[in-house]
Coordinates of C-alpha atoms in Angstrom, one line a residue:
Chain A
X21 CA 1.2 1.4 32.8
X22 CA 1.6 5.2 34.0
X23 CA 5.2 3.8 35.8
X24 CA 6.2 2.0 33.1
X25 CA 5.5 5.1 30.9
X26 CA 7.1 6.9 33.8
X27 CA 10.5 5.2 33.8
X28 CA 10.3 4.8 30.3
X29 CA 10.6 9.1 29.6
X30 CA 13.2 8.6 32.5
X31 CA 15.0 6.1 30.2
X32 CA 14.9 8.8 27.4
X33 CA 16.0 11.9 29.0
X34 CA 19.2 9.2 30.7
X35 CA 20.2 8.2 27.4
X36 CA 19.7 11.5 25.5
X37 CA 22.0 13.7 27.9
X38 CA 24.6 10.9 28.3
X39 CA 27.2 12.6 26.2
X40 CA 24.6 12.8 23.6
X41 CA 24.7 9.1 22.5
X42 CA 21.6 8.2 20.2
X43 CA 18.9 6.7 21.9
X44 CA 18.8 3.6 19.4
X45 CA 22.6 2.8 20.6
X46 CA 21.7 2.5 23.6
X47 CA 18.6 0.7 23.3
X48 CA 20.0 -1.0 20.4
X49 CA 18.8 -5.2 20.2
X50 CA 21.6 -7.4 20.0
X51 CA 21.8 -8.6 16.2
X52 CA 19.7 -12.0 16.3
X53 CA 16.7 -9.9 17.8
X54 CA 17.3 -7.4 15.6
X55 CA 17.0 -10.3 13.0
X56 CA 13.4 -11.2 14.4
X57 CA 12.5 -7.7 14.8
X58 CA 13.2 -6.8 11.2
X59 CA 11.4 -10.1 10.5
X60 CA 8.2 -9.2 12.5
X61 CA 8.0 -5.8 11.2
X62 CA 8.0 -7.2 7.1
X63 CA 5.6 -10.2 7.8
X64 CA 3.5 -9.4 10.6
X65 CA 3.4 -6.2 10.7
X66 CA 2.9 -6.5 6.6
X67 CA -0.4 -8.3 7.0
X68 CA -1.7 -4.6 7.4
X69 CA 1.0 -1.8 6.5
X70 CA 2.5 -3.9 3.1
X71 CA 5.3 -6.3 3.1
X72 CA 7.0 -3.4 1.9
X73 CA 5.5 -0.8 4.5
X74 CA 3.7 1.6 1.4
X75 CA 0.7 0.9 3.1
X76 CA -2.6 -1.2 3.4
X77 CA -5.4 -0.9 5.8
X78 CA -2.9 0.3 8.1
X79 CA -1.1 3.6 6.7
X80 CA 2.5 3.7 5.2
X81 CA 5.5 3.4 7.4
X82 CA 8.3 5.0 5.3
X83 CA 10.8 8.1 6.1
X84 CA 8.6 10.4 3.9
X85 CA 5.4 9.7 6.2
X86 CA 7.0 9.5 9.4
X87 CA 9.4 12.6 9.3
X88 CA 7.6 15.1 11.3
X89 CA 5.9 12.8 13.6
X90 CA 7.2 12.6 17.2
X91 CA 9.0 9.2 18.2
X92 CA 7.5 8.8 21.2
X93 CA 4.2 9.1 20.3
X94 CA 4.8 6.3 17.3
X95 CA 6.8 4.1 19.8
X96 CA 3.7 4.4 22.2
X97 CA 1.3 3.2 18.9
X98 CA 3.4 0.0 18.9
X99 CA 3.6 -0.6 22.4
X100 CA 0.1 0.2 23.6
X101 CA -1.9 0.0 20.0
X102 CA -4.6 2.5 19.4
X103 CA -7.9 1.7 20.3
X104 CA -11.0 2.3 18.3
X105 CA -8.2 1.6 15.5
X106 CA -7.3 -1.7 14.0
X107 CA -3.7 -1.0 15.3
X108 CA -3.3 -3.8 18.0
X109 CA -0.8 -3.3 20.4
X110 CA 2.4 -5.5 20.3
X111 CA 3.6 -5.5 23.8
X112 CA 3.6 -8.8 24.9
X113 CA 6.0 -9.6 21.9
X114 CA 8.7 -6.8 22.7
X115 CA 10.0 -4.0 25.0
X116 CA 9.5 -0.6 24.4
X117 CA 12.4 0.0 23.7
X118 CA 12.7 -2.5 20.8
X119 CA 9.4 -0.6 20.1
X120 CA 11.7 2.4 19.5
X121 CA 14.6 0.7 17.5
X122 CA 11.9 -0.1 15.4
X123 CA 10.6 3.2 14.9
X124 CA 14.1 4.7 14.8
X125 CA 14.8 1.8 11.6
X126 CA 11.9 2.9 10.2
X127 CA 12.1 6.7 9.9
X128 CA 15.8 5.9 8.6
X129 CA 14.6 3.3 5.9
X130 CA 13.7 -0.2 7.4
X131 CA 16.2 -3.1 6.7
X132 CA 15.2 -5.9 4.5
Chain B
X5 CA 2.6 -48.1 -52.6
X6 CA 2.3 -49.7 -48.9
X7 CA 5.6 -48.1 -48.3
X8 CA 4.5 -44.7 -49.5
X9 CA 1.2 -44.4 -47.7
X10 CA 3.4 -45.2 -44.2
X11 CA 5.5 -42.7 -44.7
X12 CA 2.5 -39.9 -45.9
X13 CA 0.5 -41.1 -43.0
X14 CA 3.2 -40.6 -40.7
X15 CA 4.4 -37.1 -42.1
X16 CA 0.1 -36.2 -41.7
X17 CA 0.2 -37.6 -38.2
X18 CA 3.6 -35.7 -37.8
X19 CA 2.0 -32.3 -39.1
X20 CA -0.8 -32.9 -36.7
X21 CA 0.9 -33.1 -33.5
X22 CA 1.5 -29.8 -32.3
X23 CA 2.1 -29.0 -29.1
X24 CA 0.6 -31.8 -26.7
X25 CA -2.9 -31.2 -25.4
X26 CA -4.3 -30.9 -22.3
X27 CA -7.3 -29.4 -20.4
X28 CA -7.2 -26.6 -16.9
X29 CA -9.4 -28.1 -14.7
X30 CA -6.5 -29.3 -12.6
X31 CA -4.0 -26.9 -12.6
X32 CA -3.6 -24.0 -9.9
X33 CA -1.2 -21.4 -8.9
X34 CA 0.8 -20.7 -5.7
X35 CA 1.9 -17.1 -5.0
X36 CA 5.7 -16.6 -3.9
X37 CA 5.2 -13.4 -1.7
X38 CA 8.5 -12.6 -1.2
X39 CA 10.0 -12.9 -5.0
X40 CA 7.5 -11.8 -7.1
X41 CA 7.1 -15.2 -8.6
X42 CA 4.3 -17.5 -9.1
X43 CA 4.4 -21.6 -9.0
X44 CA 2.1 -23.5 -11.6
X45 CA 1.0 -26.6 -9.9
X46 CA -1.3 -29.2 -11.1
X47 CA -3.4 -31.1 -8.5
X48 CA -3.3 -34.4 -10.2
X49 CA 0.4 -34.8 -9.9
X50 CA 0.5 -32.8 -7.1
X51 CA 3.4 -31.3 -8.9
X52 CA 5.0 -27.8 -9.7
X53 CA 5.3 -27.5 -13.6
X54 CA 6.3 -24.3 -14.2
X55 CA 7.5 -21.1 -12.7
X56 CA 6.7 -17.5 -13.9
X57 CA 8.4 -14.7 -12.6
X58 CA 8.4 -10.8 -12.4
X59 CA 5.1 -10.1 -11.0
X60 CA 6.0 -7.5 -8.9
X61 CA 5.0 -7.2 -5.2
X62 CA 2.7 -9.9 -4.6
X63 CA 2.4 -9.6 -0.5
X64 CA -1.3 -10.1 -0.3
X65 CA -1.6 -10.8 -3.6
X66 CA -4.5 -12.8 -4.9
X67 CA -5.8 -14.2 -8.0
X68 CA -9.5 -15.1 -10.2
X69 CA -9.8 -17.3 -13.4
X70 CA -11.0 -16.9 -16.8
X71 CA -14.3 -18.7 -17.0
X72 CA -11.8 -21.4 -19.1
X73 CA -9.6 -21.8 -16.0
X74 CA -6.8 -20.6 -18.6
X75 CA -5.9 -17.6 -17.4
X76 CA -5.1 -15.9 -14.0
X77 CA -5.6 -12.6 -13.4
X78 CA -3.1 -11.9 -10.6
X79 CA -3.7 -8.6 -8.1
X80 CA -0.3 -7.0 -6.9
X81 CA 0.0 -5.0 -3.9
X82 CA 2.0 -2.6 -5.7
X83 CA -1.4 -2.2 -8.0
X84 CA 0.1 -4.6 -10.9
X85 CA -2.3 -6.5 -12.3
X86 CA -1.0 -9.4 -14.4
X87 CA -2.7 -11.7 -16.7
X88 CA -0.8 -15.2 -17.2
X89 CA -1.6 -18.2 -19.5
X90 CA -1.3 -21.2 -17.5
X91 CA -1.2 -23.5 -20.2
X92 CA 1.8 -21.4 -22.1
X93 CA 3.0 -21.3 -18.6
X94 CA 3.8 -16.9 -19.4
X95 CA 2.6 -13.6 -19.0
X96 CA 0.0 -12.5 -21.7
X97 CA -0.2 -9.1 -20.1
X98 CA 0.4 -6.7 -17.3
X99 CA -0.9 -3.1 -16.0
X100 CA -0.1 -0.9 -13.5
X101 CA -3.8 0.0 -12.2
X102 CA -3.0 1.8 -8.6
X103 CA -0.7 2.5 -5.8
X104 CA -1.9 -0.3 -3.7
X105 CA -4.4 -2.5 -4.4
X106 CA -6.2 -5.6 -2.2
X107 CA -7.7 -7.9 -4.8
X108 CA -10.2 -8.1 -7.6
X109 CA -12.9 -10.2 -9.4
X110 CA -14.3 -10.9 -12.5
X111 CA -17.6 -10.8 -13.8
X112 CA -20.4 -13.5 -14.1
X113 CA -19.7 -13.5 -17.8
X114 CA -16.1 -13.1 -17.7
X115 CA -15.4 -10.0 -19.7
X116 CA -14.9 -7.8 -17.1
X117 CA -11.6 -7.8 -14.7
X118 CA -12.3 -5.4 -11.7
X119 CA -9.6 -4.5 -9.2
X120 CA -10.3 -3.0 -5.5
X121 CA -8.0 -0.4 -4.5
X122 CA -7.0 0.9 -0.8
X123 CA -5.4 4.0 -2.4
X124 CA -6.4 5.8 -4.4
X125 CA -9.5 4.1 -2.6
X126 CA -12.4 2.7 -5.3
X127 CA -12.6 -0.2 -7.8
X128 CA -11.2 0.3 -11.5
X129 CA -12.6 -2.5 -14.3
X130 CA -10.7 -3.8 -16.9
X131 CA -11.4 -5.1 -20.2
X132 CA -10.1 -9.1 -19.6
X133 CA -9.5 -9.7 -22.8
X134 CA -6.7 -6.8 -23.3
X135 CA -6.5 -5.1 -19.5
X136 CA -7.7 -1.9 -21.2
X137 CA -9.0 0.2 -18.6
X138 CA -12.9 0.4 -18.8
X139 CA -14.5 2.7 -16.0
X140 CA -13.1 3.6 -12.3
X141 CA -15.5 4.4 -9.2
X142 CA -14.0 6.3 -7.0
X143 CA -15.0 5.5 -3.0
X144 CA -15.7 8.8 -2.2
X145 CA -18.2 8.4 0.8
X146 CA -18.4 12.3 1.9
X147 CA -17.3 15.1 -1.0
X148 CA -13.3 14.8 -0.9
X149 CA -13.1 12.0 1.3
X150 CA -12.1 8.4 0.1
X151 CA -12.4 5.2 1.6
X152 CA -10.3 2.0 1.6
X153 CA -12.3 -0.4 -0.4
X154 CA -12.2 -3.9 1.6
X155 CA -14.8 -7.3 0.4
X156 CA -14.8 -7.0 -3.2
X157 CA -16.8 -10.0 -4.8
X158 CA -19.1 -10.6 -8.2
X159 CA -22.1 -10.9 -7.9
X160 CA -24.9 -12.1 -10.7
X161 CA -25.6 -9.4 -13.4
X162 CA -22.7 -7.3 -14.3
X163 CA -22.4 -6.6 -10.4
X164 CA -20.0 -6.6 -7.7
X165 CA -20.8 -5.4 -4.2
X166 CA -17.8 -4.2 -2.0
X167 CA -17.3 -2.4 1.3
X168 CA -16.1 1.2 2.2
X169 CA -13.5 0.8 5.7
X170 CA -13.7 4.4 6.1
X171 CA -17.2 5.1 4.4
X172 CA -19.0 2.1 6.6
X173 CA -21.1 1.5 3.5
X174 CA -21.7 -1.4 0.8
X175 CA -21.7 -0.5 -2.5
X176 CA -22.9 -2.6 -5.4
X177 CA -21.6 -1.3 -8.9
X178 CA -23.4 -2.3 -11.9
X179 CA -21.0 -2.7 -15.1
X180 CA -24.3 -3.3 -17.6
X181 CA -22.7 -0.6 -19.2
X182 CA -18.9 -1.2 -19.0
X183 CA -17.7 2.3 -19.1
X184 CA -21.1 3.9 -17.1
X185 CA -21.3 1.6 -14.5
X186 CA -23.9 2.5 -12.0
X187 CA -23.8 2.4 -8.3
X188 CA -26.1 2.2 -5.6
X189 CA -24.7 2.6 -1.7
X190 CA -26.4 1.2 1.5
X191 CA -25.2 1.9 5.1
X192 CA -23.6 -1.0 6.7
X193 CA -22.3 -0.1 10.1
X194 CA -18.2 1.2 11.8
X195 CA -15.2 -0.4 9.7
X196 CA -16.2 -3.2 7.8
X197 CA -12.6 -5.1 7.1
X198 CA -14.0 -7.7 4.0
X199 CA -17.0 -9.1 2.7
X200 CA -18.3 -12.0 1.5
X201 CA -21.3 -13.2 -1.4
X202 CA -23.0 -16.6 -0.5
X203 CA -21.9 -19.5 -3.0
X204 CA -25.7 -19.0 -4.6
X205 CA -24.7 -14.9 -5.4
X206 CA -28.1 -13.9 -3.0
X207 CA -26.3 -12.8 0.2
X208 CA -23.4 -10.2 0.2
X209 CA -22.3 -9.9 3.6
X210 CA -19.3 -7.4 5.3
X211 CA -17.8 -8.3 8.2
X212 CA -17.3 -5.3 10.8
X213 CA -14.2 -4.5 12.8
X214 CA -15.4 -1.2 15.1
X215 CA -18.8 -2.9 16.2
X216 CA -19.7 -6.6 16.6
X217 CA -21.3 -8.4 13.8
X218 CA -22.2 -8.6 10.4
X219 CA -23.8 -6.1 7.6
X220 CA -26.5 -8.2 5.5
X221 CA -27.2 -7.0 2.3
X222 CA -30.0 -9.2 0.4
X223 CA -29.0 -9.0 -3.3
X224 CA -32.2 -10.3 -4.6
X225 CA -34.4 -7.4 -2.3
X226 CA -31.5 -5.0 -2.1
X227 CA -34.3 -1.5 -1.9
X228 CA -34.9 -3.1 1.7
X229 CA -31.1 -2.4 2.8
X230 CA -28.5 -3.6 5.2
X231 CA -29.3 -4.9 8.1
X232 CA -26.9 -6.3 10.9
X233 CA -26.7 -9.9 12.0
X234 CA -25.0 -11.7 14.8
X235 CA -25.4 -7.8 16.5
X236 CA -23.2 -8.2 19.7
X237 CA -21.6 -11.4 19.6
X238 CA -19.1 -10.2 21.7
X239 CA -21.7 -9.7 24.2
X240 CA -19.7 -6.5 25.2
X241 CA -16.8 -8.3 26.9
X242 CA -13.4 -7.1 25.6
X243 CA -11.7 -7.9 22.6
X244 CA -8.5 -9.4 22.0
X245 CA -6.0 -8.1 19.8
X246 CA -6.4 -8.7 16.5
X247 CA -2.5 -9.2 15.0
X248 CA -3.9 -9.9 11.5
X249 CA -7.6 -9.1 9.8
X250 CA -9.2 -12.4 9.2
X251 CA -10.6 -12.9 5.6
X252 CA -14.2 -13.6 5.0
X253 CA -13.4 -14.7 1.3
X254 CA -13.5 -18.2 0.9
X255 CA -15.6 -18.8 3.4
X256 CA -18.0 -21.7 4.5
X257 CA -21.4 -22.4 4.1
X258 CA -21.9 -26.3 5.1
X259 CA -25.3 -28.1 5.6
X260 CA -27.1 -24.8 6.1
X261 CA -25.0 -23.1 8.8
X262 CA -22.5 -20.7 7.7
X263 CA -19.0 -20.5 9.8
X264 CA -17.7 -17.2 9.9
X265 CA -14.6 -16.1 11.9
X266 CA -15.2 -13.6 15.4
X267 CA -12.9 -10.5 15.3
X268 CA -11.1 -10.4 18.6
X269 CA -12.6 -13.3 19.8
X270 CA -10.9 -17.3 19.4
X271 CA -14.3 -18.4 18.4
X272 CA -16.2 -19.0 15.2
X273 CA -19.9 -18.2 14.6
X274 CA -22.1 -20.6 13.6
X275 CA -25.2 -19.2 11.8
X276 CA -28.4 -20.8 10.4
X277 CA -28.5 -19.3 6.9
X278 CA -32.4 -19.6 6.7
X279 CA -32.9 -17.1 9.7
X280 CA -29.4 -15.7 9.9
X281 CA -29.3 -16.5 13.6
X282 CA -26.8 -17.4 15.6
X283 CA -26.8 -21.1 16.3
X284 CA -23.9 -21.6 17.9
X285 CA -20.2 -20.9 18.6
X286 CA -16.9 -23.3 18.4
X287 CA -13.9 -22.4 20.9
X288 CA -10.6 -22.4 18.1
X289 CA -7.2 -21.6 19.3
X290 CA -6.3 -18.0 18.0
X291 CA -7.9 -14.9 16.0
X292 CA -9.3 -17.0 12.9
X293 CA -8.1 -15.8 9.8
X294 CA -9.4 -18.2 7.1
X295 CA -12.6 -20.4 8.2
X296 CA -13.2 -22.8 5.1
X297 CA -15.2 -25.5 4.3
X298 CA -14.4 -28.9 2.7
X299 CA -16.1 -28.8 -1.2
X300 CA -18.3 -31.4 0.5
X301 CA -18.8 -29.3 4.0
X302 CA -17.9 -32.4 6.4
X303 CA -15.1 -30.4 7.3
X304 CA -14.1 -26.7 8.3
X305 CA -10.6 -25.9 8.3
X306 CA -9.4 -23.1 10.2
X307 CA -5.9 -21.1 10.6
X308 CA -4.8 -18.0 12.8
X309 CA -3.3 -14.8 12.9
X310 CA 0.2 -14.0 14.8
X311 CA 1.3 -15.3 16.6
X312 CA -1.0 -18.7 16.6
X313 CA -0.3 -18.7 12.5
X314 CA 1.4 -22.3 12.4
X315 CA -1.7 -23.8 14.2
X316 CA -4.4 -25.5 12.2
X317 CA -8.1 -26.5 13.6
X318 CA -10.1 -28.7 11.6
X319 CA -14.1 -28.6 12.9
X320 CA -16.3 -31.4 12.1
X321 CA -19.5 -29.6 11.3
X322 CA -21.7 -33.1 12.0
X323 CA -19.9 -33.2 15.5
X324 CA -20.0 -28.9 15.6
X325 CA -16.6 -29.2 17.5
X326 CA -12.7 -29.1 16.7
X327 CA -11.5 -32.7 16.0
X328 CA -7.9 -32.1 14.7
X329 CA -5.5 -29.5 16.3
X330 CA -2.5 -29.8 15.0
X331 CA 0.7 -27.5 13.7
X332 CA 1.1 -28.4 10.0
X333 CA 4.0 -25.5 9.3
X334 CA 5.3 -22.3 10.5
X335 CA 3.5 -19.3 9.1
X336 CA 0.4 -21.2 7.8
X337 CA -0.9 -18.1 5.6
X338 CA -3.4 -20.1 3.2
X339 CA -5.6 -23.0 2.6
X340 CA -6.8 -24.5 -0.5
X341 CA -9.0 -27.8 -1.3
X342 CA -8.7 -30.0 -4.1
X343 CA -11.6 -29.5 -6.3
X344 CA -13.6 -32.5 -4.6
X345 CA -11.7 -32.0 -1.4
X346 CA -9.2 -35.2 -0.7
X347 CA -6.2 -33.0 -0.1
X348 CA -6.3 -29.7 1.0
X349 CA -2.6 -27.2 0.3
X350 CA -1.5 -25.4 3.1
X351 CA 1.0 -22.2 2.5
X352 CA 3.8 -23.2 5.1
X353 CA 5.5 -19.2 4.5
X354 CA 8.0 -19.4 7.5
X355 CA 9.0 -23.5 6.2
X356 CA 9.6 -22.1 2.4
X357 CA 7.1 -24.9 1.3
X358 CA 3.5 -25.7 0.3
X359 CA 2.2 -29.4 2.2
X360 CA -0.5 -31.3 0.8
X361 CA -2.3 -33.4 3.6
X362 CA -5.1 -36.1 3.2
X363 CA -8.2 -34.4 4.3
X364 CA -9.6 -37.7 5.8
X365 CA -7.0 -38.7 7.8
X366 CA -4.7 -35.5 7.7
X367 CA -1.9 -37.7 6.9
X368 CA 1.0 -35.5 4.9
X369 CA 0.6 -36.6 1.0
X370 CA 3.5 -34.7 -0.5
X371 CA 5.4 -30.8 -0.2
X372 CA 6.5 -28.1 -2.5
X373 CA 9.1 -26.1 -2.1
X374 CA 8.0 -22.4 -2.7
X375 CA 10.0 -19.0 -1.5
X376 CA 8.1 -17.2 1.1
X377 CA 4.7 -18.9 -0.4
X378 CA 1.0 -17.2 0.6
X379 CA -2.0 -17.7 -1.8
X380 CA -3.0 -20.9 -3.7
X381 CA -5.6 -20.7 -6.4
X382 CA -6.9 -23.7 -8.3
X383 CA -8.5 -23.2 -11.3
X384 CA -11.9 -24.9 -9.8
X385 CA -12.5 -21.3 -8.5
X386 CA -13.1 -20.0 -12.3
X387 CA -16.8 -21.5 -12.1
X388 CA -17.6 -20.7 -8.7
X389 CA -19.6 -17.4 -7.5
X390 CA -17.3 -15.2 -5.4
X391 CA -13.9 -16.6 -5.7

């Protein structure tokens, strides 16, 4: 878990300084997962944040609320969940760094 | 003169026959999720008759009935609450109550339409005749902090008995007095996630989510307070994730056990309703969602959250175990019996379609094509406690 976290920052600092790319290009799903993963996020992830991610037992997803929160720490709620929390964690259905193309579609205004 | 009675009788009869007439008791409604759209269906002809749109967001959505099965009240997760005529097949009305609401209820006498609100957390009650807004209680647990309100059901008297997420508490708000409703608050236990009133309105009961079991409240001795059943039924092993809340709404109470679903455990609970004891527990295959029992309680039909959601376990409470697995449709969000039980709907959301099996021999009877579909509500819930 502590590797995997490990190579994981590794991954982030590679892909930031190479020439400054965006991290979600690089990490970027090709466009049938992407299709799933949008998918996912409205149906399953619905069943507790809203269909249309305003919010249910689990708190709103949209830019506004998600601005000034740090990626990582929101890619590392979908990866690992947050115990004591209702938030389960959804690794065994993607890679972190799905985890993080999600989070990057979702502070930019998720995809229908 | 025989001439000119025929043709007066038949310009009477002709004056007479307005529209054609027909009763409720067989009609329901299927939610469209994605479209904002509901489906009129009747169970006899197993049919769609009509289709009503513009209801807003209805992810979630739910609906009651006017104690005359005519009308649906319909709960919005944008906070829309719309009333439709089923037989006029239109909207009569609809509100904007709240940011984001869960669901409602109506009263015991059917005058009072109350809707349960995650944010701003309370309830709000509405006249049902004209949606006018009555009275709101607001689910502040603690001064300035406000609770998700989860488990909203009517309860006899002008009552309805809800849970706090946040607030770990049961409330009971008394609407005697429409606009001065009164309410009392009991301790409950960490996170309850829904709740639940036994089909005879004695027993309100909130499932919890941060601790294992149950919060009892006894409606008919409710001075002596909540107290916990089916403590530790996860005997302090782990829990699995749970990818969706199960719902307690609906639930099952068959030949004096109630079935109630395990939160992150693939199990249900089996508990003797005379001593609220566990009595047993039935290996399923998933996080149980919805755990509901046949009208007749032979049967208890079960479907699962994410990623199990297109399985389907049907227990036989005479045998106590599963005796039909089986994978009706993808995205199996919603069950819903007949009246008496022969067919049961399914909401197929991933296959665009409502099935309708055979309960006896779970053969497929007939499909409906819906967009995206979730809840199904027959009218036969208009007379029942708690639906």
């Amino acid at each position: 878990m502590l590797a995997s976290k490990l190579v994981f920052t590794l991954f982030l600092t590679l892909t930031a300084t190479l020439g400054g790319a965006r991290l979600a290009i690089a990490a970027e799903p090709d466009a049938v997962r992407q299709k799933e993963l949008v998918r996912l996020v409205r149906q399953d992830c619905g069943s507790c944040h809203g269909m249309t991610l305003q919010g249910g037992l689990g708190p709103a997803l949209l830019p506004a609320e998600l601005r000034d929160k740090p990626v990582e720490g929101l890619v590392a709620t979908i990866y690992y969940g947050r115990p004591g929390t209702p938030m389960p964690p959804w690794q065994q259905f993607m890679t972190e760094a799905e985890a993080e193309w999600i989070v990057q579609k979702l502070m930019s205004g998720f995809p229908n | 003169m025989r001439l000119l009675l025929g043709v007066l009788l038949a310009v009477l009869l002709n004056a007479c026959a307005g529209p054609q007439l027909r009763g409720t008791g067989d009609l329901g409604l299927i939610i469209e999720r994605a479209t904002g759209r509901v489906t009129l269906v009747s169970t006899s002809s197993q049919q769609p008759y009509a289709r009503i749109e513009g209801l807003g967001d209805l992810s979630h959505a739910s609906a009651v009935y006017s104690r005359d099965g005519r009308y649906a009240f319909i709960f919005g997760r944008d906070g829309g609450l719309t009333k439709i005529d089923l037989l006029e097949a239109r909207i009569v009305k609809r509100v904007m109550q709240s940011g984001n609401a869960i669901g409602g209820s109506i009263s015991q006498d059917g005058r009072i339409v109350v809707a349960q609100n995650y944010t701003p957390g309370g309830i709000k009650a509405f006249d049902a005749e004209t949606l006018e807004l009555l009275s709101e209680v607001p689910a502040e647990y603690a001064p300035g902090k406000f609770s998700k309100v989860v488990g909203l059901a009517d309860v006899p008297g002008k009552k309805f008995a809800y849970a706090l997420f946040e607030g770990g508490e049961i409330w009971v708000t008394d609407f005697s007095n429409p606009r001065q409703p009164k309410t009392q608050r009991y301790p409950a236990g960490v996170q309850p996630y829904d709740g639940l009133v036994t089909p005879d309105g004695r027993y309100y009961l909130a499932g919890l989510f941060g601790e294992d079991g149950v919060a009892m409240l006894d409606l008919w001795q409710p001075e002596k307070g909540a107290r916990k059943i089916l403590e530790n039924y996860g005997r302090g092993q782990e829990k699995l994730p749970v990818f969706k809340m199960p719902h307690l709404r609906g639930w099952s109470v068959a030949q004096g056990k109630a079935y109630l679903p395990a939160i992150g455990r693939h199990e249900v609970l089996v508990v003797d309703v005379a001593t609220w004891k566990e009595v047993g527990r039935i290996p399923v295959r998933g996080q149980p969602v919805f755990v509901m029992a046949r009208p007749d309680g032979r049967q208890i039909w079960v479907n699962f959250a994410f990623p199990d959601n297109g399985k389907v376990d049907v227990i036989d409470t005479l045998a106590g175990k599963v005796v039909h697995a089986f994978e009706p449709g993808k995205g199996i969000l919603h069950m819903e019996f007949a009246p008496r039980g022969e067919n049961v709907w399914l909401s197929a959301r991933d296959d665009n379609k409502v099935v309708i099996l055979d309960t006896a021999n779970f053969a497929k009877l007939g499909e409906i094509s819906a967009d995206s579909p979730s809840g199904i509500f027959f009218t036969s819930r208009a007379a029942r406690i708690g639906f």
